[in-house]
């Protein structure tokens, strides 16, 4: 996706709505979270990420201290135990905490990998995102001079690699399409933005050269190996950076199918900013016997008599009803007319909504940024900081655990028992 670092926003607002784009927070420093990561640490139900607490922090569910008598301590412990036990027995079919299209928690989509922490679109960055608990890995795809798909956001190599140092005579914008795979593999991907580096506390990449430009095949190999080793079902979310290229779209789908990403791996999408390209991808998938979700990217607009999405490649607006004819989801900029009403309208048509890009400054800012979109029913978050997204959902679920109807009666009864014990002790 194209945004803050290497961005293709429309020069002027194409239709009605707020006249200014929302404030984009500056990139933030990575969290200092020492300790080793655990593969497959994000659970399907609780989405828990077992990161160490910060020094001096206390868990929300555990009081700092007990100053009462031992008997009162025992009673509080009983109450807490029973409360947790009752909460854990809520039927699996109980109402969902989320207003998403499928009722499941929103997807944490690792935007260009863990690009807020490590160099973007590298195997090291993707691996860190997997360890942090991302649901989906997003590789942008470009084509080399010899026809190999590589993970690279920009059409040129200058912003993210050391190409100028190694190939200074070839200064024709250093386009990816002018370099062979062998030449590109000689480059090193460098950190971009204010927060990425080549090191993350407690994380050691498993590959020898984690910050080289990877091929699409290498990205799929990494995700498939992670899924096989952990039992997870992490999806991929590739984007063809050349809109409407029949040859490129066909090659992307062929490689996905050859690697088992044919619709059988959950949360796997193919995305494009071109709505005509999305239609083309849908037709090519049908032709190939594939069933991955197709995502049309753009900018949400309230048209007065309905909603639509602005296509930045053509300058035209496509109505949601038309998009639902060939797309399964929408990848939308967090601005213009994107709100709960837009998301609800998309859901009515069976379209999921994924927002880009979440880059909050701090943990608390992450909560404040994600929470309104969780409440609005957004289905997925493109974020440079997947750990922050995981932790926000963990915090949200902890705060919103449904309480059984019998719990207040049980607590009242136990409170009466506690009072009786105090009276007997006083006597």
PDB file of C-alpha atoms in Angstrom, residues 94-267:
ATOM      1  CA  UNK A  94     -22.307 -16.048  22.956  1.00  0.00           C
ATOM      2  CA  UNK A  95     -22.548 -12.725  21.127  1.00  0.00           C
ATOM      3  CA  UNK A  96     -19.265 -11.603  19.578  1.00  0.00           C
ATOM      4  CA  UNK A  97     -17.271  -8.743  21.043  1.00  0.00           C
ATOM      5  CA  UNK A  98     -16.724  -7.445  17.533  1.00  0.00           C
ATOM      6  CA  UNK A  99     -18.903  -5.837  14.863  1.00  0.00           C
ATOM      7  CA  UNK A 100     -16.775  -7.228  12.060  1.00  0.00           C
ATOM      8  CA  UNK A 101     -18.248  -8.897   8.999  1.00  0.00           C
ATOM      9  CA  UNK A 102     -17.618 -12.407  10.360  1.00  0.00           C
ATOM     10  CA  UNK A 103     -17.788 -11.553  14.077  1.00  0.00           C
ATOM     11  CA  UNK A 104     -14.129 -12.429  14.591  1.00  0.00           C
ATOM     12  CA  UNK A 105     -11.434 -10.112  15.885  1.00  0.00           C
ATOM     13  CA  UNK A 106     -10.011  -7.700  13.308  1.00  0.00           C
ATOM     14  CA  UNK A 107      -6.978  -8.945  11.419  1.00  0.00           C
ATOM     15  CA  UNK A 108      -3.564  -7.558  12.265  1.00  0.00           C
ATOM     16  CA  UNK A 109      -1.984  -7.069   8.848  1.00  0.00           C
ATOM     17  CA  UNK A 110       1.789  -6.570   8.941  1.00  0.00           C
ATOM     18  CA  UNK A 111       2.217  -3.614   6.594  1.00  0.00           C
ATOM     19  CA  UNK A 112       5.416  -4.283   4.636  1.00  0.00           C
ATOM     20  CA  UNK A 113       6.328  -6.677   7.446  1.00  0.00           C
ATOM     21  CA  UNK A 114       7.192  -5.288  10.861  1.00  0.00           C
ATOM     22  CA  UNK A 115       8.303  -2.142   9.047  1.00  0.00           C
ATOM     23  CA  UNK A 116       8.173   0.130  12.087  1.00  0.00           C
ATOM     24  CA  UNK A 117      10.842  -2.001  13.758  1.00  0.00           C
ATOM     25  CA  UNK A 118      13.034  -3.469  10.987  1.00  0.00           C
ATOM     26  CA  UNK A 119      13.742  -2.743   7.297  1.00  0.00           C
ATOM     27  CA  UNK A 120      10.551  -3.015   5.263  1.00  0.00           C
ATOM     28  CA  UNK A 121       9.858  -5.890   2.885  1.00  0.00           C
ATOM     29  CA  UNK A 122      12.636  -8.140   4.182  1.00  0.00           C
ATOM     30  CA  UNK A 123      12.542 -11.705   5.438  1.00  0.00           C
ATOM     31  CA  UNK A 124      13.772 -10.483   8.817  1.00  0.00           C
ATOM     32  CA  UNK A 125      10.931  -7.981   9.040  1.00  0.00           C
ATOM     33  CA  UNK A 126       8.334 -10.538   7.973  1.00  0.00           C
ATOM     34  CA  UNK A 127       9.659 -13.076  10.459  1.00  0.00           C
ATOM     35  CA  UNK A 128       9.465 -10.571  13.307  1.00  0.00           C
ATOM     36  CA  UNK A 129       5.853  -9.812  12.352  1.00  0.00           C
ATOM     37  CA  UNK A 130       5.055 -13.526  12.501  1.00  0.00           C
ATOM     38  CA  UNK A 131       6.671 -13.807  15.919  1.00  0.00           C
ATOM     39  CA  UNK A 132       4.694 -10.802  17.137  1.00  0.00           C
ATOM     40  CA  UNK A 133       1.433 -12.486  16.218  1.00  0.00           C
ATOM     41  CA  UNK A 134       0.373 -10.852  12.946  1.00  0.00           C
ATOM     42  CA  UNK A 135      -2.476 -12.602  11.132  1.00  0.00           C
ATOM     43  CA  UNK A 136      -1.393 -11.558   7.652  1.00  0.00           C
ATOM     44  CA  UNK A 137       1.862 -10.610   5.913  1.00  0.00           C
ATOM     45  CA  UNK A 138       1.688  -7.941   3.202  1.00  0.00           C
ATOM     46  CA  UNK A 139       4.266  -8.026   0.386  1.00  0.00           C
ATOM     47  CA  UNK A 140       4.128  -5.362  -2.331  1.00  0.00           C
ATOM     48  CA  UNK A 141       5.390  -6.866  -5.568  1.00  0.00           C
ATOM     49  CA  UNK A 142       7.560  -5.519  -8.385  1.00  0.00           C
ATOM     50  CA  UNK A 143       8.984  -7.351 -11.404  1.00  0.00           C
ATOM     51  CA  UNK A 144      12.724  -7.575 -12.126  1.00  0.00           C
ATOM     52  CA  UNK A 145      14.280  -7.223 -15.577  1.00  0.00           C
ATOM     53  CA  UNK A 146      14.445 -11.010 -15.844  1.00  0.00           C
ATOM     54  CA  UNK A 147      10.832 -11.568 -14.842  1.00  0.00           C
ATOM     55  CA  UNK A 148      11.074 -12.430 -11.139  1.00  0.00           C
ATOM     56  CA  UNK A 149       8.575 -11.103  -8.603  1.00  0.00           C
ATOM     57  CA  UNK A 150      10.292  -9.398  -5.656  1.00  0.00           C
ATOM     58  CA  UNK A 151       8.944  -7.728  -2.526  1.00  0.00           C
ATOM     59  CA  UNK A 152       9.450  -3.995  -2.958  1.00  0.00           C
ATOM     60  CA  UNK A 153       7.050  -1.117  -2.423  1.00  0.00           C
ATOM     61  CA  UNK A 154       8.594   1.492  -4.698  1.00  0.00           C
ATOM     62  CA  UNK A 155       9.138   1.162  -8.426  1.00  0.00           C
ATOM     63  CA  UNK A 156      12.705   2.312  -7.767  1.00  0.00           C
ATOM     64  CA  UNK A 157      15.407   0.982  -5.454  1.00  0.00           C
ATOM     65  CA  UNK A 158      16.892   4.229  -4.130  1.00  0.00           C
ATOM     66  CA  UNK A 159      14.720   4.885  -1.068  1.00  0.00           C
ATOM     67  CA  UNK A 160      15.165   1.544   0.671  1.00  0.00           C
ATOM     68  CA  UNK A 161      18.463   0.058  -0.562  1.00  0.00           C
ATOM     69  CA  UNK A 162      22.133   0.941  -1.056  1.00  0.00           C
ATOM     70  CA  UNK A 163      21.771   0.841  -4.848  1.00  0.00           C
ATOM     71  CA  UNK A 164      23.341   4.286  -5.320  1.00  0.00           C
ATOM     72  CA  UNK A 165      26.553   3.129  -3.654  1.00  0.00           C
ATOM     73  CA  UNK A 166      26.830  -0.082  -5.675  1.00  0.00           C
ATOM     74  CA  UNK A 167      25.446   1.003  -9.041  1.00  0.00           C
ATOM     75  CA  UNK A 168      26.125   4.742  -9.200  1.00  0.00           C
ATOM     76  CA  UNK A 169      26.706   4.814 -12.995  1.00  0.00           C
ATOM     77  CA  UNK A 170      23.197   3.459 -13.550  1.00  0.00           C
ATOM     78  CA  UNK A 171      21.352   6.487 -12.284  1.00  0.00           C
ATOM     79  CA  UNK A 172      18.246   6.201 -14.421  1.00  0.00           C
ATOM     80  CA  UNK A 173      16.065   6.326 -11.314  1.00  0.00           C
ATOM     81  CA  UNK A 174      17.297   2.835 -10.367  1.00  0.00           C
ATOM     82  CA  UNK A 175      14.029   1.227 -11.438  1.00  0.00           C
ATOM     83  CA  UNK A 176      13.424  -2.332 -10.198  1.00  0.00           C
ATOM     84  CA  UNK A 177      12.455  -3.345 -13.722  1.00  0.00           C
ATOM     85  CA  UNK A 178      15.921  -2.350 -15.015  1.00  0.00           C
ATOM     86  CA  UNK A 179      17.817  -4.689 -12.670  1.00  0.00           C
ATOM     87  CA  UNK A 180      18.159  -8.461 -12.776  1.00  0.00           C
ATOM     88  CA  UNK A 181      17.420 -10.565  -9.727  1.00  0.00           C
ATOM     89  CA  UNK A 182      21.136 -11.250  -9.256  1.00  0.00           C
ATOM     90  CA  UNK A 183      21.869  -7.524  -9.199  1.00  0.00           C
ATOM     91  CA  UNK A 184      19.039  -6.819  -6.777  1.00  0.00           C
ATOM     92  CA  UNK A 185      20.192  -9.642  -4.506  1.00  0.00           C
ATOM     93  CA  UNK A 186      23.548  -7.862  -4.155  1.00  0.00           C
ATOM     94  CA  UNK A 187      21.780  -4.946  -2.460  1.00  0.00           C
ATOM     95  CA  UNK A 188      21.002  -4.471   1.218  1.00  0.00           C
ATOM     96  CA  UNK A 189      17.670  -3.090   2.382  1.00  0.00           C
ATOM     97  CA  UNK A 190      18.215  -0.236   4.813  1.00  0.00           C
ATOM     98  CA  UNK A 191      15.929   1.005   7.602  1.00  0.00           C
ATOM     99  CA  UNK A 192      13.636   3.859   6.605  1.00  0.00           C
ATOM    100  CA  UNK A 193      11.613   6.230   8.717  1.00  0.00           C
ATOM    101  CA  UNK A 194      12.425   7.374  12.232  1.00  0.00           C
ATOM    102  CA  UNK A 195      11.942   4.096  14.079  1.00  0.00           C
ATOM    103  CA  UNK A 196      13.192   1.139  12.055  1.00  0.00           C
ATOM    104  CA  UNK A 197      16.645  -0.314  12.658  1.00  0.00           C
ATOM    105  CA  UNK A 198      18.454  -3.559  11.927  1.00  0.00           C
ATOM    106  CA  UNK A 199      18.000  -4.895  15.444  1.00  0.00           C
ATOM    107  CA  UNK A 200      15.058  -5.651  17.710  1.00  0.00           C
ATOM    108  CA  UNK A 201      15.576  -6.667  21.355  1.00  0.00           C
ATOM    109  CA  UNK A 202      15.202 -10.409  21.889  1.00  0.00           C
ATOM    110  CA  UNK A 203      14.779 -11.227  18.201  1.00  0.00           C
ATOM    111  CA  UNK A 204      17.348 -13.109  16.141  1.00  0.00           C
ATOM    112  CA  UNK A 205      16.415 -13.688  12.478  1.00  0.00           C
ATOM    113  CA  UNK A 206      16.658 -17.317  11.435  1.00  0.00           C
ATOM    114  CA  UNK A 207      18.064 -16.567   7.972  1.00  0.00           C
ATOM    115  CA  UNK A 208      21.686 -15.714   7.151  1.00  0.00           C
ATOM    116  CA  UNK A 209      20.898 -12.499   5.236  1.00  0.00           C
ATOM    117  CA  UNK A 210      17.663 -11.153   6.708  1.00  0.00           C
ATOM    118  CA  UNK A 211      17.822  -7.730   5.049  1.00  0.00           C
ATOM    119  CA  UNK A 212      18.147  -8.577   1.374  1.00  0.00           C
ATOM    120  CA  UNK A 213      15.339  -7.994  -1.134  1.00  0.00           C
ATOM    121  CA  UNK A 214      13.306 -11.225  -1.052  1.00  0.00           C
ATOM    122  CA  UNK A 215      11.533 -12.868  -3.942  1.00  0.00           C
ATOM    123  CA  UNK A 216       7.819 -13.524  -3.679  1.00  0.00           C
ATOM    124  CA  UNK A 217       8.706 -17.210  -3.561  1.00  0.00           C
ATOM    125  CA  UNK A 218      10.903 -16.643  -0.500  1.00  0.00           C
ATOM    126  CA  UNK A 219       8.120 -14.744   1.252  1.00  0.00           C
ATOM    127  CA  UNK A 220       5.669 -17.584   0.658  1.00  0.00           C
ATOM    128  CA  UNK A 221       8.260 -20.145   1.764  1.00  0.00           C
ATOM    129  CA  UNK A 222       8.733 -18.248   5.043  1.00  0.00           C
ATOM    130  CA  UNK A 223       5.002 -18.059   5.787  1.00  0.00           C
ATOM    131  CA  UNK A 224       4.388 -21.674   4.770  1.00  0.00           C
ATOM    132  CA  UNK A 225       7.247 -22.883   6.988  1.00  0.00           C
ATOM    133  CA  UNK A 226       5.889 -20.872   9.917  1.00  0.00           C
ATOM    134  CA  UNK A 227       2.417 -22.326   9.402  1.00  0.00           C
ATOM    135  CA  UNK A 228       3.777 -25.867   9.197  1.00  0.00           C
ATOM    136  CA  UNK A 229       5.927 -25.452  12.314  1.00  0.00           C
ATOM    137  CA  UNK A 230       3.311 -23.775  14.506  1.00  0.00           C
ATOM    138  CA  UNK A 231      -0.010 -25.033  13.158  1.00  0.00           C
ATOM    139  CA  UNK A 232      -0.978 -21.426  12.470  1.00  0.00           C
ATOM    140  CA  UNK A 233      -2.770 -20.301   9.333  1.00  0.00           C
ATOM    141  CA  UNK A 234      -1.126 -16.986   8.558  1.00  0.00           C
ATOM    142  CA  UNK A 235      -2.279 -15.458   5.291  1.00  0.00           C
ATOM    143  CA  UNK A 236      -0.533 -13.286   2.728  1.00  0.00           C
ATOM    144  CA  UNK A 237      -1.813 -10.066   1.145  1.00  0.00           C
ATOM    145  CA  UNK A 238       0.240  -9.354  -2.004  1.00  0.00           C
ATOM    146  CA  UNK A 239      -0.230  -6.236  -4.098  1.00  0.00           C
ATOM    147  CA  UNK A 240       0.720  -5.956  -7.748  1.00  0.00           C
ATOM    148  CA  UNK A 241       2.385  -2.548  -7.939  1.00  0.00           C
ATOM    149  CA  UNK A 242       1.835  -2.412 -11.707  1.00  0.00           C
ATOM    150  CA  UNK A 243      -1.948  -1.972 -12.074  1.00  0.00           C
ATOM    151  CA  UNK A 244      -3.778  -3.861 -14.807  1.00  0.00           C
ATOM    152  CA  UNK A 245      -0.739  -5.819 -15.962  1.00  0.00           C
ATOM    153  CA  UNK A 246      -2.286  -9.041 -17.189  1.00  0.00           C
ATOM    154  CA  UNK A 247       1.070 -10.827 -17.280  1.00  0.00           C
ATOM    155  CA  UNK A 248       2.015  -9.736 -13.763  1.00  0.00           C
ATOM    156  CA  UNK A 249      -1.387 -10.544 -12.276  1.00  0.00           C
ATOM    157  CA  UNK A 250      -1.350 -13.950 -13.927  1.00  0.00           C
ATOM    158  CA  UNK A 251       2.158 -14.685 -12.614  1.00  0.00           C
ATOM    159  CA  UNK A 252       1.230 -13.635  -9.070  1.00  0.00           C
ATOM    160  CA  UNK A 253      -1.729 -15.994  -9.053  1.00  0.00           C
ATOM    161  CA  UNK A 254       0.227 -18.844 -10.639  1.00  0.00           C
ATOM    162  CA  UNK A 255       2.950 -18.601  -7.993  1.00  0.00           C
ATOM    163  CA  UNK A 256       0.378 -18.399  -5.211  1.00  0.00           C
ATOM    164  CA  UNK A 257      -1.416 -21.479  -6.500  1.00  0.00           C
ATOM    165  CA  UNK A 258       1.844 -23.423  -6.830  1.00  0.00           C
ATOM    166  CA  UNK A 259       2.571 -22.683  -3.168  1.00  0.00           C
ATOM    167  CA  UNK A 260      -0.822 -23.654  -1.804  1.00  0.00           C
ATOM    168  CA  UNK A 261      -2.219 -20.122  -1.506  1.00  0.00           C
ATOM    169  CA  UNK A 262      -5.156 -20.973  -3.728  1.00  0.00           C
ATOM    170  CA  UNK A 263      -7.974 -20.027  -1.384  1.00  0.00           C
ATOM    171  CA  UNK A 264      -7.373 -22.772   1.154  1.00  0.00           C
ATOM    172  CA  UNK A 265      -5.273 -20.611   3.517  1.00  0.00           C
ATOM    173  CA  UNK A 266      -7.530 -18.281   5.548  1.00  0.00           C
ATOM    174  CA  UNK A 267      -7.037 -14.525   5.474  1.00  0.00           C
TER     175      UNK A 267
END
